[in-house]
PDB file of C-alpha atoms and ligand atoms in Angstrom:
ATOM      1  CA  MET A 288      56.872  -3.070 103.583  1.00 49.00           C
ATOM      2  CA  ASP A 289      56.085  -0.398 100.936  1.00 52.00           C
ATOM      3  CA  GLN A 290      54.569  -2.460  97.766  1.00 54.00           C
ATOM      4  CA  ALA A 291      54.356   0.931  95.999  1.00 54.00           C
ATOM      5  CA  ALA A 292      58.326   0.484  95.604  1.00 58.00           C
ATOM      6  CA  PHE A 293      58.217  -2.692  93.628  1.00 73.00           C
ATOM      7  CA  SER A 294      57.552  -3.465  90.380  1.00 84.00           C
ATOM      8  CA  PHE A 295      55.799  -6.765  91.613  1.00 94.00           C
ATOM      9  CA  SER A 296      52.435  -7.379  93.626  1.00 96.00           C
ATOM     10  CA  VAL A 297      52.592  -9.779  96.608  1.00 97.00           C
ATOM     11  CA  LYS A 298      49.043 -11.105  97.547  1.00 98.00           C
ATOM     12  CA  PRO A 299      48.724 -13.046 101.176  1.00 98.00           C
ATOM     13  CA  LEU A 300      47.607 -16.783 100.042  1.00 98.00           C
ATOM     14  CA  SER A 301      46.435 -17.527 103.533  1.00 98.00           C
ATOM     15  CA  ALA A 302      46.295 -15.431 107.202  1.00 97.00           C
ATOM     16  CA  HIS A 303      49.792 -16.565 108.166  1.00 98.00           C
ATOM     17  CA  THR A 304      51.608 -18.474 105.436  1.00 98.00           C
ATOM     18  CA  GLY A 305      52.216 -18.084 101.783  1.00 98.00           C
ATOM     19  CA  ALA A 306      51.932 -15.136  99.089  1.00 98.00           C
ATOM     20  CA  GLU A 307      51.795 -14.962  95.551  1.00 98.00           C
ATOM     21  CA  ILE A 308      54.048 -12.669  93.177  1.00 98.00           C
ATOM     22  CA  HIS A 309      52.778 -11.626  90.098  1.00 98.00           C
ATOM     23  CA  GLY A 310      54.698  -9.222  87.945  1.00 96.00           C
ATOM     24  CA  ILE A 311      58.163 -10.686  87.752  1.00 96.00           C
ATOM     25  CA  ASP A 312      60.226 -12.446  85.037  1.00 96.00           C
ATOM     26  CA  LEU A 313      62.498 -14.671  86.664  1.00 97.00           C
ATOM     27  CA  SER A 314      64.353 -15.438  83.356  1.00 97.00           C
ATOM     28  CA  ARG A 315      65.659 -11.896  83.486  1.00 95.00           C
ATOM     29  CA  PRO A 316      68.204 -10.381  85.392  1.00 94.00           C
ATOM     30  CA  ILE A 317      66.521  -8.996  88.963  1.00 95.00           C
ATOM     31  CA  ASP A 318      67.857  -5.716  90.016  1.00 95.00           C
ATOM     32  CA  GLU A 319      68.638  -4.942  93.566  1.00 95.00           C
ATOM     33  CA  THR A 320      65.591  -3.192  95.000  1.00 94.00           C
ATOM     34  CA  THR A 321      63.429  -6.078  93.498  1.00 95.00           C
ATOM     35  CA  ARG A 322      66.163  -8.604  94.816  1.00 96.00           C
ATOM     36  CA  ALA A 323      65.473  -7.183  98.185  1.00 96.00           C
ATOM     37  CA  GLY A 324      61.607  -6.619  97.995  1.00 96.00           C
ATOM     38  CA  LEU A 325      61.630 -10.399  97.118  1.00 97.00           C
ATOM     39  CA  ASP A 326      63.692 -11.260 100.111  1.00 97.00           C
ATOM     40  CA  GLN A 327      61.230  -9.488 102.212  1.00 97.00           C
ATOM     41  CA  ALA A 328      58.392 -10.996 101.227  1.00 98.00           C
ATOM     42  CA  PHE A 329      59.753 -14.124 101.250  1.00 98.00           C
ATOM     43  CA  ILE A 330      60.803 -13.442 105.344  1.00 98.00           C
ATOM     44  CA  ASP A 331      57.443 -12.083 106.201  1.00 98.00           C
ATOM     45  CA  HIS A 332      55.246 -15.054 104.295  1.00 98.00           C
ATOM     46  CA  SER A 333      57.516 -17.879 104.447  1.00 98.00           C
ATOM     47  CA  VAL A 334      56.255 -19.256 101.324  1.00 98.00           C
ATOM     48  CA  LEU A 335      56.410 -17.676  97.982  1.00 98.00           C
ATOM     49  CA  ALA A 336      54.997 -18.490  94.640  1.00 98.00           C
ATOM     50  CA  ILE A 337      55.887 -16.794  92.042  1.00 98.00           C
ATOM     51  CA  ARG A 338      53.685 -17.137  89.409  1.00 98.00           C
ATOM     52  CA  GLY A 339      53.888 -17.380  85.265  1.00 97.00           C
ATOM     53  CA  GLN A 340      57.597 -18.809  85.179  1.00 98.00           C
ATOM     54  CA  THR A 341      59.193 -20.786  82.299  1.00 97.00           C
ATOM     55  CA  LEU A 342      62.460 -21.636  83.238  1.00 98.00           C
ATOM     56  CA  SER A 343      64.964 -24.081  82.280  1.00 97.00           C
ATOM     57  CA  ALA A 344      67.001 -25.831  84.838  1.00 98.00           C
ATOM     58  CA  PRO A 345      69.836 -23.413  84.674  1.00 97.00           C
ATOM     59  CA  GLN A 346      67.898 -20.369  84.401  1.00 98.00           C
ATOM     60  CA  PHE A 347      65.983 -21.848  87.684  1.00 98.00           C
ATOM     61  CA  LEU A 348      69.488 -22.216  89.248  1.00 98.00           C
ATOM     62  CA  GLU A 349      70.586 -18.553  88.595  1.00 97.00           C
ATOM     63  CA  ALA A 350      66.948 -17.124  89.458  1.00 97.00           C
ATOM     64  CA  MET A 351      67.021 -18.771  93.001  1.00 98.00           C
ATOM     65  CA  LYS A 352      70.220 -17.198  93.567  1.00 97.00           C
ATOM     66  CA  VAL A 353      68.460 -14.232  93.974  1.00 97.00           C
ATOM     67  CA  PHE A 354      67.497 -15.421  97.833  1.00 98.00           C
ATOM     68  CA  GLY A 355      70.801 -16.964  98.660  1.00 98.00           C
ATOM     69  CA  ASP A 356      73.848 -19.636  97.812  1.00 98.00           C
ATOM     70  CA  ILE A 357      72.974 -22.931  96.422  1.00 97.00           C
ATOM     71  CA  PHE A 358      72.891 -25.723  98.891  1.00 96.00           C
ATOM     72  CA  PRO A 359      74.845 -28.926  97.511  1.00 91.00           C
ATOM     73  CA  GLN A 360      72.546 -31.756  97.766  1.00 82.00           C
ATOM     74  CA  HIS A 361      73.274 -35.039 100.019  1.00 76.00           C
ATOM     75  CA  ASN A 362      72.250 -37.236  97.420  1.00 79.00           C
ATOM     76  CA  SER A 363      73.128 -37.415  93.632  1.00 83.00           C
ATOM     77  CA  ARG A 364      70.488 -40.048  92.646  1.00 84.00           C
ATOM     78  CA  PHE A 365      68.045 -37.132  91.537  1.00 90.00           C
ATOM     79  CA  ALA A 366      70.461 -34.700  89.867  1.00 93.00           C
ATOM     80  CA  LEU A 367      69.777 -33.548  86.297  1.00 96.00           C
ATOM     81  CA  PRO A 368      72.652 -34.645  84.055  1.00 92.00           C
ATOM     82  CA  GLU A 369      72.622 -31.242  82.684  1.00 92.00           C
ATOM     83  CA  CYS A 370      72.625 -29.419  85.483  1.00 94.00           C
ATOM     84  CA  PRO A 371      73.656 -31.390  88.760  1.00 93.00           C
ATOM     85  CA  ALA A 372      72.834 -28.767  90.954  1.00 94.00           C
ATOM     86  CA  ILE A 373      69.156 -29.296  90.335  1.00 96.00           C
ATOM     87  CA  HIS A 374      67.541 -32.317  90.964  1.00 96.00           C
ATOM     88  CA  TYR A 375      64.058 -33.240  90.147  1.00 96.00           C
ATOM     89  CA  ILE A 376      60.713 -34.289  91.875  1.00 95.00           C
ATOM     90  CA  SER A 377      59.001 -37.199  89.713  1.00 94.00           C
ATOM     91  CA  ASN A 378      56.326 -39.575  90.465  1.00 93.00           C
ATOM     92  CA  GLN A 379      57.734 -42.043  87.817  1.00 89.00           C
ATOM     93  CA  ASP A 380      60.369 -43.325  89.783  1.00 85.00           C
ATOM     94  CA  LYS A 381      59.890 -46.868  91.216  1.00 85.00           C
ATOM     95  CA  THR A 382      61.210 -48.225  94.366  1.00 82.00           C
ATOM     96  CA  GLU A 383      63.280 -51.878  94.701  1.00 79.00           C
ATOM     97  CA  ASP A 384      59.848 -53.406  95.420  1.00 78.00           C
ATOM     98  CA  GLY A 385      58.180 -51.717  92.217  1.00 81.00           C
ATOM     99  CA  LYS A 386      56.181 -49.090  94.265  1.00 83.00           C
ATOM    100  CA  VAL A 387      55.545 -45.874  93.174  1.00 83.00           C
ATOM    101  CA  PHE A 388      57.784 -43.365  94.740  1.00 85.00           C
ATOM    102  CA  ILE A 389      56.123 -40.567  96.052  1.00 86.00           C
ATOM    103  CA  PRO A 390      59.081 -38.309  97.304  1.00 87.00           C
ATOM    104  CA  GLY A 391      58.259 -35.964 100.746  1.00 89.00           C
ATOM    105  CA  GLU A 392      55.582 -37.788 101.618  1.00 89.00           C
ATOM    106  CA  GLY A 393      54.904 -37.209 105.126  1.00 92.00           C
ATOM    107  CA  TYR A 394      55.541 -33.877 107.052  1.00 96.00           C
ATOM    108  CA  HIS A 395      59.303 -32.983 107.411  1.00 96.00           C
ATOM    109  CA  THR A 396      61.926 -29.747 107.104  1.00 97.00           C
ATOM    110  CA  ASP A 397      64.546 -30.699 104.401  1.00 95.00           C
ATOM    111  CA  HIS A 398      68.124 -32.161 105.446  1.00 94.00           C
ATOM    112  CA  SER A 399      67.588 -31.491 109.285  1.00 95.00           C
ATOM    113  CA  ASN A 400      70.475 -33.885 109.659  1.00 94.00           C
ATOM    114  CA  ASP A 401      73.206 -31.544 108.016  1.00 95.00           C
ATOM    115  CA  GLU A 402      75.394 -29.476 111.120  1.00 96.00           C
ATOM    116  CA  VAL A 403      73.955 -26.280 108.848  1.00 97.00           C
ATOM    117  CA  PRO A 404      70.716 -27.106 107.390  1.00 97.00           C
ATOM    118  CA  PRO A 405      69.182 -25.314 104.231  1.00 98.00           C
ATOM    119  CA  LYS A 406      67.173 -22.250 104.861  1.00 98.00           C
ATOM    120  CA  ALA A 407      65.226 -22.837 101.870  1.00 98.00           C
ATOM    121  CA  THR A 408      63.919 -24.967  99.064  1.00 98.00           C
ATOM    122  CA  ALA A 409      62.540 -24.190  95.857  1.00 98.00           C
ATOM    123  CA  LEU A 410      60.311 -25.924  92.916  1.00 98.00           C
ATOM    124  CA  HIS A 411      59.717 -25.248  89.474  1.00 98.00           C
ATOM    125  CA  ALA A 412      56.481 -26.969  88.034  1.00 98.00           C
ATOM    126  CA  VAL A 413      57.583 -28.478  84.554  1.00 97.00           C
ATOM    127  CA  LYS A 414      54.721 -30.940  84.472  1.00 97.00           C
ATOM    128  CA  LEU A 415      51.589 -31.337  86.686  1.00 97.00           C
ATOM    129  CA  PRO A 416      48.700 -33.517  87.635  1.00 97.00           C
ATOM    130  CA  ASN A 417      45.506 -32.561  86.247  1.00 96.00           C
ATOM    131  CA  THR A 418      44.245 -32.432  90.266  1.00 95.00           C
ATOM    132  CA  GLY A 419      46.067 -32.915  93.143  1.00 95.00           C
ATOM    133  CA  GLY A 420      49.533 -33.271  93.927  1.00 97.00           C
ATOM    134  CA  ASP A 421      49.226 -30.323  96.246  1.00 97.00           C
ATOM    135  CA  THR A 422      51.904 -29.365  98.709  1.00 98.00           C
ATOM    136  CA  GLN A 423      51.232 -28.553 102.370  1.00 98.00           C
ATOM    137  CA  PHE A 424      52.724 -26.670 104.846  1.00 98.00           C
ATOM    138  CA  VAL A 425      52.711 -26.205 108.618  1.00 98.00           C
ATOM    139  CA  ASN A 426      53.830 -22.665 110.311  1.00 98.00           C
ATOM    140  CA  MET A 427      56.229 -23.683 112.930  1.00 98.00           C
ATOM    141  CA  VAL A 428      56.327 -19.816 114.387  1.00 98.00           C
ATOM    142  CA  GLU A 429      52.365 -19.861 114.617  1.00 98.00           C
ATOM    143  CA  ALA A 430      52.397 -23.543 115.996  1.00 98.00           C
ATOM    144  CA  TYR A 431      55.022 -22.415 118.752  1.00 98.00           C
ATOM    145  CA  ASP A 432      53.093 -19.272 119.553  1.00 98.00           C
ATOM    146  CA  ALA A 433      50.002 -21.429 120.364  1.00 98.00           C
ATOM    147  CA  LEU A 434      51.795 -23.774 122.948  1.00 98.00           C
ATOM    148  CA  PRO A 435      50.564 -23.647 126.127  1.00 98.00           C
ATOM    149  CA  GLU A 436      53.574 -21.881 128.580  1.00 98.00           C
ATOM    150  CA  THR A 437      54.310 -25.013 130.469  1.00 98.00           C
ATOM    151  CA  THR A 438      55.022 -26.706 127.342  1.00 98.00           C
ATOM    152  CA  LYS A 439      57.311 -23.749 125.765  1.00 98.00           C
ATOM    153  CA  LYS A 440      59.131 -23.710 129.047  1.00 98.00           C
ATOM    154  CA  ARG A 441      59.542 -27.990 129.145  1.00 97.00           C
ATOM    155  CA  ILE A 442      60.859 -27.744 125.690  1.00 98.00           C
ATOM    156  CA  GLY A 443      62.979 -24.355 125.546  1.00 96.00           C
ATOM    157  CA  GLY A 444      66.522 -25.603 126.280  1.00 94.00           C
ATOM    158  CA  LEU A 445      66.008 -28.941 124.951  1.00 98.00           C
ATOM    159  CA  GLN A 446      68.322 -30.674 122.045  1.00 98.00           C
ATOM    160  CA  ALA A 447      67.274 -33.005 119.567  1.00 98.00           C
ATOM    161  CA  LYS A 448      69.498 -35.611 117.958  1.00 97.00           C
ATOM    162  CA  HIS A 449      68.900 -35.466 113.804  1.00 97.00           C
ATOM    163  CA  VAL A 450      69.999 -38.751 111.704  1.00 94.00           C
ATOM    164  CA  TYR A 451      69.445 -39.705 108.280  1.00 90.00           C
ATOM    165  CA  GLN A 452      66.490 -41.806 109.068  1.00 86.00           C
ATOM    166  CA  SER A 453      65.664 -42.271 112.507  1.00 86.00           C
ATOM    167  CA  LYS A 454      64.830 -45.599 113.669  1.00 84.00           C
ATOM    168  CA  TYR A 455      61.356 -44.367 114.916  1.00 83.00           C
ATOM    169  CA  SER A 456      60.305 -42.476 111.842  1.00 78.00           C
ATOM    170  CA  GLN A 457      57.016 -44.101 110.095  1.00 78.00           C
ATOM    171  CA  ARG A 458      58.000 -43.144 106.650  1.00 71.00           C
ATOM    172  CA  LYS A 459      61.167 -45.336 105.567  1.00 69.00           C
ATOM    173  CA  LEU A 460      63.121 -43.586 102.965  1.00 70.00           C
ATOM    174  CA  PRO A 461      63.418 -45.938 100.056  1.00 66.00           C
ATOM    175  CA  LYS A 462      66.177 -47.397  98.144  1.00 68.00           C
ATOM    176  CA  LEU A 463      65.392 -47.110  94.271  1.00 67.00           C
ATOM    177  CA  PRO A 464      66.901 -49.106  91.776  1.00 67.00           C
ATOM    178  CA  GLY A 465      70.687 -48.487  90.766  1.00 64.00           C
ATOM    179  CA  GLU A 466      71.164 -46.262  93.949  1.00 63.00           C
ATOM    180  CA  LYS A 467      74.890 -47.243  95.200  1.00 61.00           C
ATOM    181  CA  LYS A 468      74.619 -46.549  99.119  1.00 56.00           C
ATOM    182  CA  LYS A 469      72.232 -45.235 101.736  1.00 60.00           C
ATOM    183  CA  ILE A 470      73.199 -41.514 102.482  1.00 58.00           C
ATOM    184  CA  GLU A 471      74.569 -41.511 106.313  1.00 62.00           C
ATOM    185  CA  THR A 472      75.930 -38.260 107.316  1.00 63.00           C
ATOM    186  CA  GLY A 473      76.136 -39.235 110.904  1.00 87.00           C
ATOM    187  CA  ALA A 474      74.277 -37.553 113.865  1.00 95.00           C
ATOM    188  CA  VAL A 475      73.989 -33.912 114.881  1.00 97.00           C
ATOM    189  CA  LEU A 476      72.174 -31.653 117.785  1.00 98.00           C
ATOM    190  CA  HIS A 477      69.605 -28.873 117.128  1.00 98.00           C
ATOM    191  CA  PRO A 478      67.315 -27.101 119.426  1.00 98.00           C
ATOM    192  CA  LEU A 479      63.641 -28.237 119.673  1.00 98.00           C
ATOM    193  CA  VAL A 480      62.596 -24.588 119.578  1.00 98.00           C
ATOM    194  CA  ARG A 481      64.820 -22.122 117.054  1.00 98.00           C
ATOM    195  CA  THR A 482      64.623 -18.788 116.426  1.00 98.00           C
ATOM    196  CA  HIS A 483      64.560 -17.582 113.063  1.00 98.00           C
ATOM    197  CA  PRO A 484      67.749 -15.113 112.358  1.00 98.00           C
ATOM    198  CA  ARG A 485      65.647 -12.623 110.701  1.00 97.00           C
ATOM    199  CA  SER A 486      62.063 -12.345 112.160  1.00 97.00           C
ATOM    200  CA  GLY A 487      63.516 -13.278 115.469  1.00 98.00           C
ATOM    201  CA  ARG A 488      60.430 -15.729 116.081  1.00 98.00           C
ATOM    202  CA  LYS A 489      60.755 -18.861 117.498  1.00 98.00           C
ATOM    203  CA  ALA A 490      59.787 -22.118 116.000  1.00 98.00           C
ATOM    204  CA  ILE A 491      59.280 -25.679 116.805  1.00 98.00           C
ATOM    205  CA  TYR A 492      62.128 -27.472 115.049  1.00 98.00           C
ATOM    206  CA  ILE A 493      61.214 -31.061 114.610  1.00 98.00           C
ATOM    207  CA  ASN A 494      61.622 -33.580 112.077  1.00 96.00           C
ATOM    208  CA  PRO A 495      59.763 -36.784 112.347  1.00 94.00           C
ATOM    209  CA  ILE A 496      61.946 -39.137 109.964  1.00 92.00           C
ATOM    210  CA  ARG A 497      65.237 -37.441 111.420  1.00 94.00           C
ATOM    211  CA  ILE A 498      64.845 -37.035 115.075  1.00 96.00           C
ATOM    212  CA  GLU A 499      66.032 -40.118 117.059  1.00 95.00           C
ATOM    213  CA  GLU A 500      66.763 -38.794 120.602  1.00 95.00           C
ATOM    214  CA  ILE A 501      65.978 -35.551 122.868  1.00 97.00           C
ATOM    215  CA  VAL A 502      68.996 -35.211 125.054  1.00 97.00           C
ATOM    216  CA  GLY A 503      68.341 -36.276 128.429  1.00 97.00           C
ATOM    217  CA  LEU A 504      65.344 -37.639 128.044  1.00 97.00           C
ATOM    218  CA  SER A 505      64.422 -41.354 128.260  1.00 97.00           C
ATOM    219  CA  GLU A 506      62.543 -42.830 125.103  1.00 95.00           C
ATOM    220  CA  GLN A 507      59.307 -43.431 126.894  1.00 96.00           C
ATOM    221  CA  GLU A 508      59.269 -39.433 127.787  1.00 97.00           C
ATOM    222  CA  ALA A 509      60.649 -38.413 124.286  1.00 96.00           C
ATOM    223  CA  LEU A 510      58.503 -40.315 121.976  1.00 96.00           C
ATOM    224  CA  PRO A 511      55.183 -39.205 123.495  1.00 97.00           C
ATOM    225  CA  LEU A 512      56.530 -35.556 123.326  1.00 98.00           C
ATOM    226  CA  LEU A 513      57.527 -35.441 120.213  1.00 97.00           C
ATOM    227  CA  ASP A 514      54.122 -37.053 119.096  1.00 97.00           C
ATOM    228  CA  GLU A 515      52.212 -34.259 121.216  1.00 98.00           C
ATOM    229  CA  LEU A 516      54.294 -31.385 119.122  1.00 98.00           C
ATOM    230  CA  LEU A 517      53.757 -32.809 115.557  1.00 98.00           C
ATOM    231  CA  GLU A 518      50.162 -33.117 116.625  1.00 98.00           C
ATOM    232  CA  HIS A 519      49.711 -29.554 117.867  1.00 98.00           C
ATOM    233  CA  ALA A 520      51.727 -28.152 114.811  1.00 98.00           C
ATOM    234  CA  THR A 521      49.804 -30.124 111.698  1.00 98.00           C
ATOM    235  CA  GLN A 522      46.693 -28.617 112.916  1.00 98.00           C
ATOM    236  CA  GLU A 523      44.675 -27.214 110.201  1.00 97.00           C
ATOM    237  CA  LYS A 524      44.782 -23.783 111.707  1.00 98.00           C
ATOM    238  CA  PHE A 525      48.493 -23.915 111.268  1.00 98.00           C
ATOM    239  CA  GLN A 526      48.465 -25.148 107.522  1.00 98.00           C
ATOM    240  CA  TYR A 527      48.684 -23.464 104.159  1.00 98.00           C
ATOM    241  CA  ARG A 528      47.856 -25.958 101.395  1.00 98.00           C
ATOM    242  CA  HIS A 529      49.430 -24.924  98.153  1.00 98.00           C
ATOM    243  CA  LYS A 530      47.725 -25.739  94.693  1.00 97.00           C
ATOM    244  CA  TRP A 531      50.255 -25.831  91.953  1.00 98.00           C
ATOM    245  CA  HIS A 532      49.484 -23.316  88.866  1.00 97.00           C
ATOM    246  CA  SER A 533      51.565 -24.097  85.731  1.00 96.00           C
ATOM    247  CA  GLY A 534      54.459 -22.090  85.531  1.00 97.00           C
ATOM    248  CA  ASP A 535      54.935 -21.542  89.738  1.00 98.00           C
ATOM    249  CA  VAL A 536      58.127 -21.225  91.198  1.00 98.00           C
ATOM    250  CA  VAL A 537      57.617 -21.857  95.002  1.00 98.00           C
ATOM    251  CA  ILE A 538      60.241 -21.017  97.645  1.00 98.00           C
ATOM    252  CA  TRP A 539      59.827 -22.052 101.290  1.00 98.00           C
ATOM    253  CA  ASP A 540      61.686 -21.455 104.541  1.00 98.00           C
ATOM    254  CA  ASN A 541      62.649 -24.449 106.275  1.00 98.00           C
ATOM    255  CA  ARG A 542      63.460 -22.400 109.593  1.00 98.00           C
ATOM    256  CA  CYS A 543      59.689 -22.060 110.301  1.00 98.00           C
ATOM    257  CA  LEU A 544      57.684 -24.392 108.302  1.00 98.00           C
ATOM    258  CA  LEU A 545      57.242 -28.284 108.058  1.00 98.00           C
ATOM    259  CA  HIS A 546      56.029 -29.302 104.512  1.00 98.00           C
ATOM    260  CA  LYS A 547      54.978 -32.518 102.783  1.00 97.00           C
ATOM    261  CA  ALA A 548      53.985 -33.714  99.221  1.00 96.00           C
ATOM    262  CA  ASN A 549      50.738 -35.474  98.527  1.00 93.00           C
ATOM    263  CA  GLY A 550      50.331 -38.431  96.040  1.00 91.00           C
ATOM    264  CA  ASP A 551      46.602 -38.089  95.720  1.00 93.00           C
ATOM    265  CA  TYR A 552      46.639 -38.049  91.611  1.00 93.00           C
ATOM    266  CA  PRO A 553      46.261 -40.813  89.230  1.00 92.00           C
ATOM    267  CA  VAL A 554      49.993 -42.083  88.630  1.00 87.00           C
ATOM    268  CA  ALA A 555      49.546 -42.164  85.173  1.00 91.00           C
ATOM    269  CA  GLU A 556      49.601 -38.422  85.153  1.00 96.00           C
ATOM    270  CA  VAL A 557      52.986 -37.085  85.549  1.00 96.00           C
ATOM    271  CA  ARG A 558      54.020 -34.652  88.413  1.00 97.00           C
ATOM    272  CA  TYR A 559      57.696 -33.173  87.590  1.00 97.00           C
ATOM    273  CA  LEU A 560      59.112 -30.360  88.894  1.00 98.00           C
ATOM    274  CA  TYR A 561      62.821 -29.201  89.457  1.00 98.00           C
ATOM    275  CA  ARG A 562      64.108 -28.438  92.954  1.00 97.00           C
ATOM    276  CA  LEU A 563      66.874 -27.103  94.860  1.00 98.00           C
ATOM    277  CA  MET A 564      67.825 -25.773  97.958  1.00 97.00           C
ATOM    278  CA  LEU A 565      69.542 -22.918  99.773  1.00 98.00           C
ATOM    279  CA  LYS A 566      72.425 -22.817 102.360  1.00 98.00           C
ATOM    280  CA  GLY A 567      71.182 -21.686 105.690  1.00 98.00           C
ATOM    281  CA  GLU A 568      72.666 -21.114 109.156  1.00 97.00           C
ATOM    282  CA  ARG A 569      73.317 -23.277 112.404  1.00 98.00           C
ATOM    283  CA  PRO A 570      69.680 -23.713 114.332  1.00 98.00           C
ATOM    284  CA  VAL A 571      70.143 -21.582 117.340  1.00 98.00           C
TER     285      VAL A 571
HETATM  286  C1  SIN B 801      59.558 -31.865  98.932  1.00 82.32           C
HETATM  287  O1  SIN B 801      59.438 -32.784 100.054  1.00 82.32           O
HETATM  288  O2  SIN B 801      60.550 -31.491  98.834  1.00 82.32           O
HETATM  289  C2  SIN B 801      58.651 -32.422  97.950  1.00 82.32           C
HETATM  290  C3  SIN B 801      57.137 -31.421  98.110  1.00 82.32           C
HETATM  291  C4  SIN B 801      56.369 -31.522  96.610  1.00 82.32           C
HETATM  292  O3  SIN B 801      56.763 -32.575  95.920  1.00 82.32           O
HETATM  293  O4  SIN B 801      55.374 -31.211  97.058  1.00 82.32           O
END
């Protein structure tokens, strides 16, 4: 797309994933040309880091509607009382057994146990540690393209069963004090390879915490296959590691990425971000 048409700049952050956007104030109304340009940049780069924003929760909510409709969150535990459509990410909560809770550690894609999972997740940095706390992404389209043809054929028609928490998940979703009940949404089937509705490119669609079965495969066949796909996809060459800047709004495409948080900073340093998700399409 011709960048000269826009008032903002787009600078790629890696060879395949991520771009930083300068020259936009998301607290102000966005015109249609700018909206279309941002939307295309999002499809082209899968992660956008829109720099230099200072948004209240309601302003963040309003601004992200530029990219789509808000996805209602499954768990109200993290909702901001003053703006419940926005949740928070914080390193200051403790699990029931008193351990520091870092939400989102371990590669995953958001809410794949939903029939129609969110297409995107967005965070806005409110307070960051001095170092560390990067968000890591892997590009599942690049990972798919690099698979051997035999593996592409093998996984092409397969469907996986996604649940809230797979019994095979190495990362258990912890219960926090005051949390009334576990979120159970039943099981849904999604293809192991999905086609991005906008780019038309195929992506591996796996989620280590949620996939409990591959339809038609035994446990002995399914688990090594999932491990092999995860190991392949999380190689460094498919990664983009986002180093947060104060004021970043980061939005990413759950349809073609896995992501994870890093808890590699002193716990006394607060890391606090606003978070929301955007409605997507049924994976096909
Ligand atoms: C998430 O998984 O949504 C959290 C990512 C992060 O905190 O870096």
